[in-house]
Coordinates of C-alpha atoms and ligand atoms in Angstrom, one line a residue:
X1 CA 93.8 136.3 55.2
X2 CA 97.0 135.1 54.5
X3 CA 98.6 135.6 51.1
X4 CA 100.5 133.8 48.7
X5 CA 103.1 135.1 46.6
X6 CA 104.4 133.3 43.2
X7 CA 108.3 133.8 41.9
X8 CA 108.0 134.7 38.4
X9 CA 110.6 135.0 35.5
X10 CA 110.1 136.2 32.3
X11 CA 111.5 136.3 29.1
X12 CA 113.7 139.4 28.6
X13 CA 113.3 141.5 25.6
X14 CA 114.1 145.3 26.2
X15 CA 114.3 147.5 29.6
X16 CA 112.8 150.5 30.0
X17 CA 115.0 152.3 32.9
X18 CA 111.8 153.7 34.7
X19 CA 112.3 153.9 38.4
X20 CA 109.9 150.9 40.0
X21 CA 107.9 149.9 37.1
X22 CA 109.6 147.4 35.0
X23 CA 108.0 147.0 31.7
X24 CA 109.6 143.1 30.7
X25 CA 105.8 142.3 30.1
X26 CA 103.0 144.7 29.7
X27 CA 100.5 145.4 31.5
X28 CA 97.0 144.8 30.6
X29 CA 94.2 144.6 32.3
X30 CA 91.6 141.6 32.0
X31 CA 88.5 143.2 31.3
X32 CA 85.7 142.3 33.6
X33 CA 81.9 144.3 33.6
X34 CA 79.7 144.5 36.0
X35 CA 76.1 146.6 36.8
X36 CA 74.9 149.4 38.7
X37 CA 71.2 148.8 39.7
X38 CA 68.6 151.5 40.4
X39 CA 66.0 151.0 42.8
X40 CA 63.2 149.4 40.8
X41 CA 65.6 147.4 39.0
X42 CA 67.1 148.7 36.0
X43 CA 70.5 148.1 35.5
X44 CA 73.7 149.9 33.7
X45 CA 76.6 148.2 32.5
X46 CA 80.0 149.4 33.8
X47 CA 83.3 148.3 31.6
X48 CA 85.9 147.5 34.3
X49 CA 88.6 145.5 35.1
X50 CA 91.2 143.9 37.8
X51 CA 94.1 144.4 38.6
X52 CA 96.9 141.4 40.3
X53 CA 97.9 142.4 43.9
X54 CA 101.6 143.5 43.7
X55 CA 102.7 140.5 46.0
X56 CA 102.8 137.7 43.4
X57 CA 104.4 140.0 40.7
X58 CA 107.9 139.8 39.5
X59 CA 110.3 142.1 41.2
X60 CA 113.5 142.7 39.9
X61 CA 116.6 145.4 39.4
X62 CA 115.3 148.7 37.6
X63 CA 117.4 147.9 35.1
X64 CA 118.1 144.3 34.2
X65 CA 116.2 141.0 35.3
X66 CA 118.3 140.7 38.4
X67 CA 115.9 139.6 41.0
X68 CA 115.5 141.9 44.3
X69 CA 113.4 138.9 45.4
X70 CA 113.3 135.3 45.3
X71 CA 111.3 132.7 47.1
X72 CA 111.0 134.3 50.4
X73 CA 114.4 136.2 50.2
X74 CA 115.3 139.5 49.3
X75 CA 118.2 140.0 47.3
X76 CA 120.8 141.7 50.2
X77 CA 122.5 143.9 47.5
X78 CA 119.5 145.8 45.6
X79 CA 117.1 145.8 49.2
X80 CA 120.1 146.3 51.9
X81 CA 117.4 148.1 54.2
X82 CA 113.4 149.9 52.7
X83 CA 114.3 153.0 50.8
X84 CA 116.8 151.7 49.3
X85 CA 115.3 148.6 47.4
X86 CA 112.1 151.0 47.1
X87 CA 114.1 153.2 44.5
X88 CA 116.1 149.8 43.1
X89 CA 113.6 147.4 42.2
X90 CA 110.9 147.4 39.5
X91 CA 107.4 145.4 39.7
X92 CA 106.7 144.3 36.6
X93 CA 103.9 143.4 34.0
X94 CA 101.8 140.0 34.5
X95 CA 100.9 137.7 32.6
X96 CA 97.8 136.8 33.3
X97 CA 96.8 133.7 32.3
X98 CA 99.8 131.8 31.6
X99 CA 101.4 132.8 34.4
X100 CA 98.4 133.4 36.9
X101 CA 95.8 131.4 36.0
X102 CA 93.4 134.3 35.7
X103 CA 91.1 134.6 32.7
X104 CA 87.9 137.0 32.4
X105 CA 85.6 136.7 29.8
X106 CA 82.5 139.1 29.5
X107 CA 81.2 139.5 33.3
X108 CA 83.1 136.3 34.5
X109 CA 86.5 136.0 36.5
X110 CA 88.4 132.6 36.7
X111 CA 91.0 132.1 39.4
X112 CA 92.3 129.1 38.7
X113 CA 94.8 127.4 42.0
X114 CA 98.1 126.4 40.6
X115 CA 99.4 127.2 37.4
X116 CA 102.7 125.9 36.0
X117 CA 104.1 128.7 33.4
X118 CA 107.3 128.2 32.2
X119 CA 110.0 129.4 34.6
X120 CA 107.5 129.6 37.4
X121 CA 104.9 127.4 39.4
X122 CA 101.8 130.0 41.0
X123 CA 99.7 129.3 44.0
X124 CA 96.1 131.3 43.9
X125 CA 95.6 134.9 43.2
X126 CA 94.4 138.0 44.4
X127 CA 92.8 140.6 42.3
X128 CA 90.9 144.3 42.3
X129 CA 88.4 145.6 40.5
X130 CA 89.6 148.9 38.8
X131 CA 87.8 151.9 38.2
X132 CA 90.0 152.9 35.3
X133 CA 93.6 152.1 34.5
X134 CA 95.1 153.8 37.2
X135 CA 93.0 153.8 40.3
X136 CA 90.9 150.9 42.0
X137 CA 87.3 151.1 42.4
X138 CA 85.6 152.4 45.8
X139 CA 82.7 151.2 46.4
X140 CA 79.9 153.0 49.3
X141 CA 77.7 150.2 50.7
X142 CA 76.0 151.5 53.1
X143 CA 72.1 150.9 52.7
X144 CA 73.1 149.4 49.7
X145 CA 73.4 145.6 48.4
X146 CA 76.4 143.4 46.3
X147 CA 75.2 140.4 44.3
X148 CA 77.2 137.9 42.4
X149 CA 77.3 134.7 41.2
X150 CA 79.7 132.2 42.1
X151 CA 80.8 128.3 41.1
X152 CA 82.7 127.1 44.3
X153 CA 81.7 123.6 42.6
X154 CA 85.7 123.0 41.8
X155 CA 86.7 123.8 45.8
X156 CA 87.5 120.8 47.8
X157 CA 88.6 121.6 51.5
X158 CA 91.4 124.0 52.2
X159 CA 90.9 126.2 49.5
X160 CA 88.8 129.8 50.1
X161 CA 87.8 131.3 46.7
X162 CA 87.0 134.8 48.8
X163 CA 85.3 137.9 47.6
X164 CA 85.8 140.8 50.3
X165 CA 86.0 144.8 50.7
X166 CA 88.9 146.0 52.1
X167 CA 89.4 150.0 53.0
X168 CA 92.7 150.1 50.6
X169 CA 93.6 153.7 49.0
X170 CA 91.5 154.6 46.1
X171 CA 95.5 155.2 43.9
X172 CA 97.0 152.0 46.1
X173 CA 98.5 154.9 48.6
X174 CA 100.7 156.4 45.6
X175 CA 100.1 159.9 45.9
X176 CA 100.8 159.6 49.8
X177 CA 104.1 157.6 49.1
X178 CA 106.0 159.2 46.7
X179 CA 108.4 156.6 46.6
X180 CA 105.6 154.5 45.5
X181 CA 105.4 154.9 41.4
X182 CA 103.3 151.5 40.6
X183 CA 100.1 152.3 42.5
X184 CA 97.0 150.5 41.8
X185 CA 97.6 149.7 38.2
X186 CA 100.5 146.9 40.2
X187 CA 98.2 146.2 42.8
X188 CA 99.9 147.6 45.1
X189 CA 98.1 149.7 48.7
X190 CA 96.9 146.3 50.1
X191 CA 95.6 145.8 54.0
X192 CA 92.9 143.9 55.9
X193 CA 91.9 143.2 59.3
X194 CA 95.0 140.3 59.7
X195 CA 97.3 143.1 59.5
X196 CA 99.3 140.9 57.4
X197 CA 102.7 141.2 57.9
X198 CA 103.8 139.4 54.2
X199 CA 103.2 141.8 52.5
X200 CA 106.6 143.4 50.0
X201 CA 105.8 147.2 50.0
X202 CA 103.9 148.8 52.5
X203 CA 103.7 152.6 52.3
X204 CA 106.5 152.6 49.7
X205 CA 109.1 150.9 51.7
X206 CA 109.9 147.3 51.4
X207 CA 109.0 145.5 54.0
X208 CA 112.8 143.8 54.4
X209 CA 113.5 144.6 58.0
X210 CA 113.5 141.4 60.5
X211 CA 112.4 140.0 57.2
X212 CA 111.8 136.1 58.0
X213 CA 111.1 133.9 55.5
X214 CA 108.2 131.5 56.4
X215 CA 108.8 127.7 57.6
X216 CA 106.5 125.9 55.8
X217 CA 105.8 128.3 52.3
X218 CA 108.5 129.1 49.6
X219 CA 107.0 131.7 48.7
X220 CA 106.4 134.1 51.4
X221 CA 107.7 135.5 54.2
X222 CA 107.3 138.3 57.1
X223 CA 108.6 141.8 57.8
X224 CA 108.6 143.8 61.0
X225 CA 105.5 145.7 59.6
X226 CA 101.4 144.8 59.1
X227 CA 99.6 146.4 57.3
X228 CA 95.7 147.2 58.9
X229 CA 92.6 148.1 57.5
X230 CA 88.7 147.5 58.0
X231 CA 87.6 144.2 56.1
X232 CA 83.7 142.9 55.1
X233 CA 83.9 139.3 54.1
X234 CA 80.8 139.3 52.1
X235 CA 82.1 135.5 50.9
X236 CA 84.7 132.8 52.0
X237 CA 84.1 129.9 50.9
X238 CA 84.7 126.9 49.2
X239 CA 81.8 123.7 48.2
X240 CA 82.0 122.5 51.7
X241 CA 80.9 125.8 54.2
X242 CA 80.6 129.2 53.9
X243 CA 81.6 131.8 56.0
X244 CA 80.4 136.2 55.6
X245 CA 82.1 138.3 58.4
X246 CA 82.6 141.9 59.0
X247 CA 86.3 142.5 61.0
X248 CA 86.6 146.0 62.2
X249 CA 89.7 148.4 63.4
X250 CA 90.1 151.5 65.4
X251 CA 92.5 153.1 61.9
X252 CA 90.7 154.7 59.4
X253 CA 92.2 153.9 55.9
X254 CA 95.4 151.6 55.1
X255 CA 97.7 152.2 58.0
X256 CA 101.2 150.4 58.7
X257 CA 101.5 148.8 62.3
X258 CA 104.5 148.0 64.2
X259 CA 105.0 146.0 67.9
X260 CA 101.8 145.8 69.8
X261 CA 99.4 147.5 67.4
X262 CA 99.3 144.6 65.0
X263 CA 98.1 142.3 67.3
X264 CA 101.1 139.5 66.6
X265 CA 100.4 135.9 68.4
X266 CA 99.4 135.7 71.7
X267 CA 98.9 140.0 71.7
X268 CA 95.8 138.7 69.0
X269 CA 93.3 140.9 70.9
X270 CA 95.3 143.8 71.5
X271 CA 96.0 145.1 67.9
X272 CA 94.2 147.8 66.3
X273 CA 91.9 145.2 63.9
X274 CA 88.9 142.9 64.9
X275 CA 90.8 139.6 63.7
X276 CA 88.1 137.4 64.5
X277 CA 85.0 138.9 63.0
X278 CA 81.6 138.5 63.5
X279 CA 80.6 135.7 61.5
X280 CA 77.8 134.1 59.9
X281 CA 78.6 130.1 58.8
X282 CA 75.8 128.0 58.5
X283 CA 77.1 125.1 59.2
X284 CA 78.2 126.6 62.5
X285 CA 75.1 127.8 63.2
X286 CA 73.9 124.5 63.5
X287 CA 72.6 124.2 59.9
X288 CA 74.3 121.2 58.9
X289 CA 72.1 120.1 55.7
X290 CA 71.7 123.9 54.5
X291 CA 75.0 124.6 52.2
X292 CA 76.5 121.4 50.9
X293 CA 77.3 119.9 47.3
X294 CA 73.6 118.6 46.6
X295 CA 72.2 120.2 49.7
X296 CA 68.8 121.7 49.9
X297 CA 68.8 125.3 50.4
X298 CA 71.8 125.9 48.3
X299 CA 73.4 123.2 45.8
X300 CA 77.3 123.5 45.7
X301 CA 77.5 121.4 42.5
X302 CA 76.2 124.3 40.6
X303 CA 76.8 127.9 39.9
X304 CA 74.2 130.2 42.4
X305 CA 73.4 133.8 43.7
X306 CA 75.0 135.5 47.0
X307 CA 72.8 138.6 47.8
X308 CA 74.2 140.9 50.7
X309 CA 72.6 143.4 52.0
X310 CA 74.0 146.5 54.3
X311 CA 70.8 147.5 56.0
X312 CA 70.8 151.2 58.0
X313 CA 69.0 152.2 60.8
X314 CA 67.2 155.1 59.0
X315 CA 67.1 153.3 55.8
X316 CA 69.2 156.7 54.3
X317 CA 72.6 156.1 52.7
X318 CA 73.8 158.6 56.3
X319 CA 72.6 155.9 58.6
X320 CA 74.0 153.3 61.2
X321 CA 74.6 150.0 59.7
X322 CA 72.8 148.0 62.0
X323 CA 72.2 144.5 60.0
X324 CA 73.5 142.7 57.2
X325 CA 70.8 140.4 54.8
X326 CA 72.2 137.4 53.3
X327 CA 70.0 135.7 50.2
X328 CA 70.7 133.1 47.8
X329 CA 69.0 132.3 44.8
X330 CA 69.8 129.3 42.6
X331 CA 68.1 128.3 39.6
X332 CA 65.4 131.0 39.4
X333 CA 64.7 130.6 43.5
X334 CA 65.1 133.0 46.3
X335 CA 66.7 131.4 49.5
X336 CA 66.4 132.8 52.4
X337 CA 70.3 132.2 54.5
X338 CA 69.4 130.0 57.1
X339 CA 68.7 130.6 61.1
X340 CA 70.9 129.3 63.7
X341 CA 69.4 126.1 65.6
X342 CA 71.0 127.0 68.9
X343 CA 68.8 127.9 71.9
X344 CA 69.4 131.8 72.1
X345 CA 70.2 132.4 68.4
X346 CA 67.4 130.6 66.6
X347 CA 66.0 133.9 65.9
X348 CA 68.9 134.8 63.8
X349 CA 69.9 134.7 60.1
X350 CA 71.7 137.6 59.6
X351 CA 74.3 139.5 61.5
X352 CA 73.0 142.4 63.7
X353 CA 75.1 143.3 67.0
X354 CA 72.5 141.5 69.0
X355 CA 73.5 138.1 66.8
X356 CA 76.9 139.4 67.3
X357 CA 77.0 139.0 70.7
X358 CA 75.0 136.4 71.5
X359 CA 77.1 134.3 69.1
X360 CA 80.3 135.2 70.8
X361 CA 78.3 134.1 74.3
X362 CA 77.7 130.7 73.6
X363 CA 80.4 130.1 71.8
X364 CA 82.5 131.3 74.3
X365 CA 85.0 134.0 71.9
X366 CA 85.9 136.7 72.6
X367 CA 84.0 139.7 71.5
X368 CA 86.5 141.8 69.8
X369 CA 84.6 142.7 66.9
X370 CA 82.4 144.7 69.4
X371 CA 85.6 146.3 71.3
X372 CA 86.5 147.7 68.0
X373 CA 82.9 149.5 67.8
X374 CA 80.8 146.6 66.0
X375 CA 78.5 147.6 63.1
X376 CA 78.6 151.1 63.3
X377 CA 81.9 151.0 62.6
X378 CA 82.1 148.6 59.7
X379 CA 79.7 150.6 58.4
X380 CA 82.0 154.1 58.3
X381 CA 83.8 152.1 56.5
X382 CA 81.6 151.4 53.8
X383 CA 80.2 154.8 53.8
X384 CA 84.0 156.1 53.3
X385 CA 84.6 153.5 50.2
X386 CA 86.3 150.2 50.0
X387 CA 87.8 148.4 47.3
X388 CA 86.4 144.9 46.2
X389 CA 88.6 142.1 46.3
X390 CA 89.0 138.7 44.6
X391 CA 91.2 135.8 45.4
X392 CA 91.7 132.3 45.4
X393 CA 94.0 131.1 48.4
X394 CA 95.6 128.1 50.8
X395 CA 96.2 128.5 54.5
X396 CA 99.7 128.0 55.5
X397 CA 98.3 129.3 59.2
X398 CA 96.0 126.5 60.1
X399 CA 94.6 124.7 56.4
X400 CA 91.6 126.6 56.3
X401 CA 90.1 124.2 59.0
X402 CA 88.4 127.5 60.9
X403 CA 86.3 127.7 57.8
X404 CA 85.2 124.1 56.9
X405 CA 86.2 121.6 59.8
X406 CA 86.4 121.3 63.5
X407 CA 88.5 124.2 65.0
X408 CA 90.4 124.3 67.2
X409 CA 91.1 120.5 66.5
X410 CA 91.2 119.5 70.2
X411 CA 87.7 121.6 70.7
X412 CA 84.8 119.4 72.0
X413 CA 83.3 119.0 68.5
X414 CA 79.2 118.9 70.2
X415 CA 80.0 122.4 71.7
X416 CA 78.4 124.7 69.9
X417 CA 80.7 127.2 67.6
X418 CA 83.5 124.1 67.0
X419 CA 82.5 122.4 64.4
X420 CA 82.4 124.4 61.1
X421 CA 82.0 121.8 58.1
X422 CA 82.5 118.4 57.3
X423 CA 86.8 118.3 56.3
X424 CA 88.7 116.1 57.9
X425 CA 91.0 118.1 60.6
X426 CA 93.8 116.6 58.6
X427 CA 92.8 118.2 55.7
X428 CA 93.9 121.0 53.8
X429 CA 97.3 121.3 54.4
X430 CA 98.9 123.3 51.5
X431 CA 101.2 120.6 50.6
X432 CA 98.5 118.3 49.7
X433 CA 96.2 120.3 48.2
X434 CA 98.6 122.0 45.5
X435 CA 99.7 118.6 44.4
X436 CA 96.0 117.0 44.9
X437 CA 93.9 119.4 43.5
X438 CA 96.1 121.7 41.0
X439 CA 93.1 122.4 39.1
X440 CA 91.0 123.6 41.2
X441 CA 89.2 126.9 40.3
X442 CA 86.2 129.5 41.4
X443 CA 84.2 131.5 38.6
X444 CA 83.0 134.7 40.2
X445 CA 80.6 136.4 37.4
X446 CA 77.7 138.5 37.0
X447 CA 78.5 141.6 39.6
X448 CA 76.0 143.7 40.6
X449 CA 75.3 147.0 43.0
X450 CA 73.1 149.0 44.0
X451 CA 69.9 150.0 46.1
X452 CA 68.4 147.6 48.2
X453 CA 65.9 145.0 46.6
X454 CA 67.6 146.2 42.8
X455 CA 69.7 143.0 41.8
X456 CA 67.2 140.0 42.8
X457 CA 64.0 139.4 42.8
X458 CA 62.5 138.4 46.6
Ligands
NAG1 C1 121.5 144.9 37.7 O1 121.4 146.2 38.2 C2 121.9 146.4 39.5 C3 121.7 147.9 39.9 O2 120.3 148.2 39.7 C4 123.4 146.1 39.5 O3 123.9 146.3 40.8 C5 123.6 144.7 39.0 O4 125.0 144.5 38.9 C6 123.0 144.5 37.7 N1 123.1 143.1 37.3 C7 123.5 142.7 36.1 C8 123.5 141.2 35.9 O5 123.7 143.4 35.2
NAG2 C1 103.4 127.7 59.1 O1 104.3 128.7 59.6 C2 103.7 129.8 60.2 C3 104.8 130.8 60.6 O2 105.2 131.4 59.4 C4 103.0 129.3 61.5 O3 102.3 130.4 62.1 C5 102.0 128.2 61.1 O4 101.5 127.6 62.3 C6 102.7 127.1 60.3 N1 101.6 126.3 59.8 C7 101.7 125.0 59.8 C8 100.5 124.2 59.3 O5 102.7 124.3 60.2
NAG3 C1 95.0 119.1 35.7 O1 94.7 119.5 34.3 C2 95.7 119.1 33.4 C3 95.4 119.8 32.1 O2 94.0 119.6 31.8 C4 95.8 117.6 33.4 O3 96.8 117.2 32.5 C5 96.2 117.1 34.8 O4 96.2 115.7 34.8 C6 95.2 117.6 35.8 N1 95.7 117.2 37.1 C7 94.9 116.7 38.0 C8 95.6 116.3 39.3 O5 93.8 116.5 37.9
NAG4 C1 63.2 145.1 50.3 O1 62.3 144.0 50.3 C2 61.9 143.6 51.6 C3 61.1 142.3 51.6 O2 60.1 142.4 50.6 C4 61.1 144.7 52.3 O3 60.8 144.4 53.6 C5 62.0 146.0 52.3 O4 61.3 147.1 52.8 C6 62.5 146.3 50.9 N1 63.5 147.4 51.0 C7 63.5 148.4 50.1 C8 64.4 149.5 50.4 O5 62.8 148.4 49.1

């Protein structure tokens, strides 16, 4: 995951002198419900809503519209080193959809790619799902399954409309950071497995030291701190190839790296996070006619199910995760996710440590999902609670090309594990894709949780 963060200036009516929470435009909530499900299949309606990650907000002077950053600078007079610009600079109300590109409606979510407000152009999105206004929701997993629908229909290459679980703090780490007065109502707590280092506040300190603003994306830069946590990828994707991948770490919770512990560069497999995952792409897998616009086991072109299952051990909510079940089901039919073709995996269409490491194997990675305890650790994760995550994003890293083309580029495309979808390896470079496919959008709707075999019908 890397993220994305828009420059945004408002209109200026009144100030409200608060320290760290600007209040230029107010902030509401898009409403979004979703359903509980008990086992047997009756489901509850919950009214929630989401919340925009505190990266792409406006962030300016506590007490005028001065910005404290612009671009992928900080302002060197309001953020002159952490604490400082911590207690100087407000994040502010967003606007959702005029300024974001994000509209719910009922139990539907539209990101939409790149929106052009007034004073601002925004690249993708990342939201939360809230429990209430102030706090994000967690949701426990284990032995449990997630179920939504999703239209990828309007995602050419490069573009990932992902829908993931990161272990971020239930208040978005504001009681631990008392400097830290937004919390989760800002979107603010963020961490996955990349230990993303772009990230503005981390632990209520701005991230401004050895602050360098990236090459190739006006937006966003880098600090001399990550920020790490577990991550399940229950969906990457766009209409192309799919990917669903658990990425573990040896830190429970949100926790700020430094140095080494990130796992920066060449250091990749030395950090404290699984970067790689364990993944399960079908197209990968050798299934090359399974997930595809007007393909046969699932249809891009149209809006369809994603069923994923955390199976235990013991089958009890205190057991190991040892496997998790992907389904489909589009128009009224259960799909089975698809085996792997290769010799050695064919017996696999779900990840279980024994796919895990045969997959790694062949392929030739390196197993790092397993040095950082595999399954069983992924899944004290989602015993402990994680917060679900929705997002819409380009890859200034490497154009998305690990999810839907041949990667590495110079790989031996007929070696198993290389080839990954049909996109060009030119494709997908941020550049074109925000001025060749503005509109493009994902609709995630229909949310549901809850015991095993409760959302779908088998
Ligand atoms: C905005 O506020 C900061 C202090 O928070 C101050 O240094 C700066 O001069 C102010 N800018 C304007 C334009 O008033
Ligand atoms: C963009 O810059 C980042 C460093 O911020 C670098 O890692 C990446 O390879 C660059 N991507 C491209 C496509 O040039
Ligand atoms: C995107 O949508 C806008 C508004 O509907 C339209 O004016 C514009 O031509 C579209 N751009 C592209 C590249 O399709
Ligand atoms: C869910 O359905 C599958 C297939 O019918 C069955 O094997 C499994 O035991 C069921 N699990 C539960 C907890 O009902």
């Amino acid at each position: 995951m890397f993220n994305k963060v828009a420059l945004v200036i408002s209109t200026l009516s009144a100030f409200a002198f608060s320290q760290q929470v600007g209040t230029l435009t107010s902030e509401t909530h898009p409403p979004l419900s979703i359903q509980s499900c008990a086992a047997g299949g009756s489901c509850t309606t919950e009214s929630r809503s989401v919340a925009l990650d505190s990266n792409w907000r406006w962030l300016h002077a506590t007490g005028n519209s001065t910005n404290c950053y612009d671009g992928n600078t900080w302002s060197s007079s309001l953020c002159p080193d952490p604490a400082t610009c911590a207690s100087n600079c407000a994040l502010d109300g967003a606007d959702y959809s005029s300024t974001y590109g994000i509209t719910a409606s009922g139990n539907a979510l539209t990101l939409k790619f790149v929106t052009k407000g007034q004073y601002s152009t925004n690249i993708g999105s990342r939201v939360y799902l809230m429990q209430d206004e102030n706090n994000y929701k967690m949701f426990t997993l284990l032995n449990k399954e997630f179920t939504f629908d999703v239209d990828v229909s309007n995602l050419p290459c490069g573009l990932n409309g992902a829908l993931y679980f990161v272990e971020m703090p239930q208040d978005g780490g504001k009681s631990k950071h008392s400097t830290n007065k937004a919390g989760a109502k800002y979107g603010t707590g963020y961490c996955d497995a990349q230990c993303p280092h772009d990230i503005k506040f981390i632990d209520g300190e701005a991230n401004v030291n050895n602050w360098a603003p990236s090459p190739n994306d006006t937006n966003a830069g880098t600090g001399q701190y990550g920020t790490c946590c577990s991550e399940m990828d229950v969906w990457e994707a766009n209409s192309v190839s799919s990917a669903y991948t658990p990425h573990t770490c040896t830190v429970n919770g949100q926790t700020r790296c430094s140095g080494t512990d990130c796992g920066d560069g060449d250091n990749r497999y030395g950090g404290v996070c699984d970067k790689d995952g364990c993944d399960f792409n079908s197209y990968r897998q050798g299934d090359k006619t399974f997930y595809g616009p007007g393909f046969s086991g699932v249809d891009t072109n149209s809006k369809f199910t994603v069923v994923t299952q955390f199976i235990t051990s013991n089958g009890q909510d205190s057991g190991t995760l040892s496997e998790i079940r992907r389904f489909y089901v589009q128009n009224g039919k259960t799909v089975a996710n698809s085996y792997s073709t290769f010799s050695g995996l064919s017996d696999y269409n779900s990840i279980s440590e024994e796919y895990c490491t045969a997959q790694k194997e062949l392929f030739g990675d390196t197993n790092s999902f397993q040095e950082r305890g595999g399954l069983p650790t992924m899944g004290d994760a989602l015993g402990r609670g994680m917060v679900l995550v929705l997002s819409l994003w380009d890859d200034h890293a490497v154009n998305m090309l690990w999810l839907d083309s041949d990667y590495p580029t110079d790989g031996d495309a007929s070696k198993p594990g290389i080839s990954r979808g049909t996109c060009s390896t030119s494709s997908g470079k941020p550049t074109d894709v925000e001025a060749n496919s503005p509109n493009a959008s994902v609709i995630y709707s229909n949310i549901k949780y809850g015991a095993l075999n409760s959302t779908f019908t088998q």
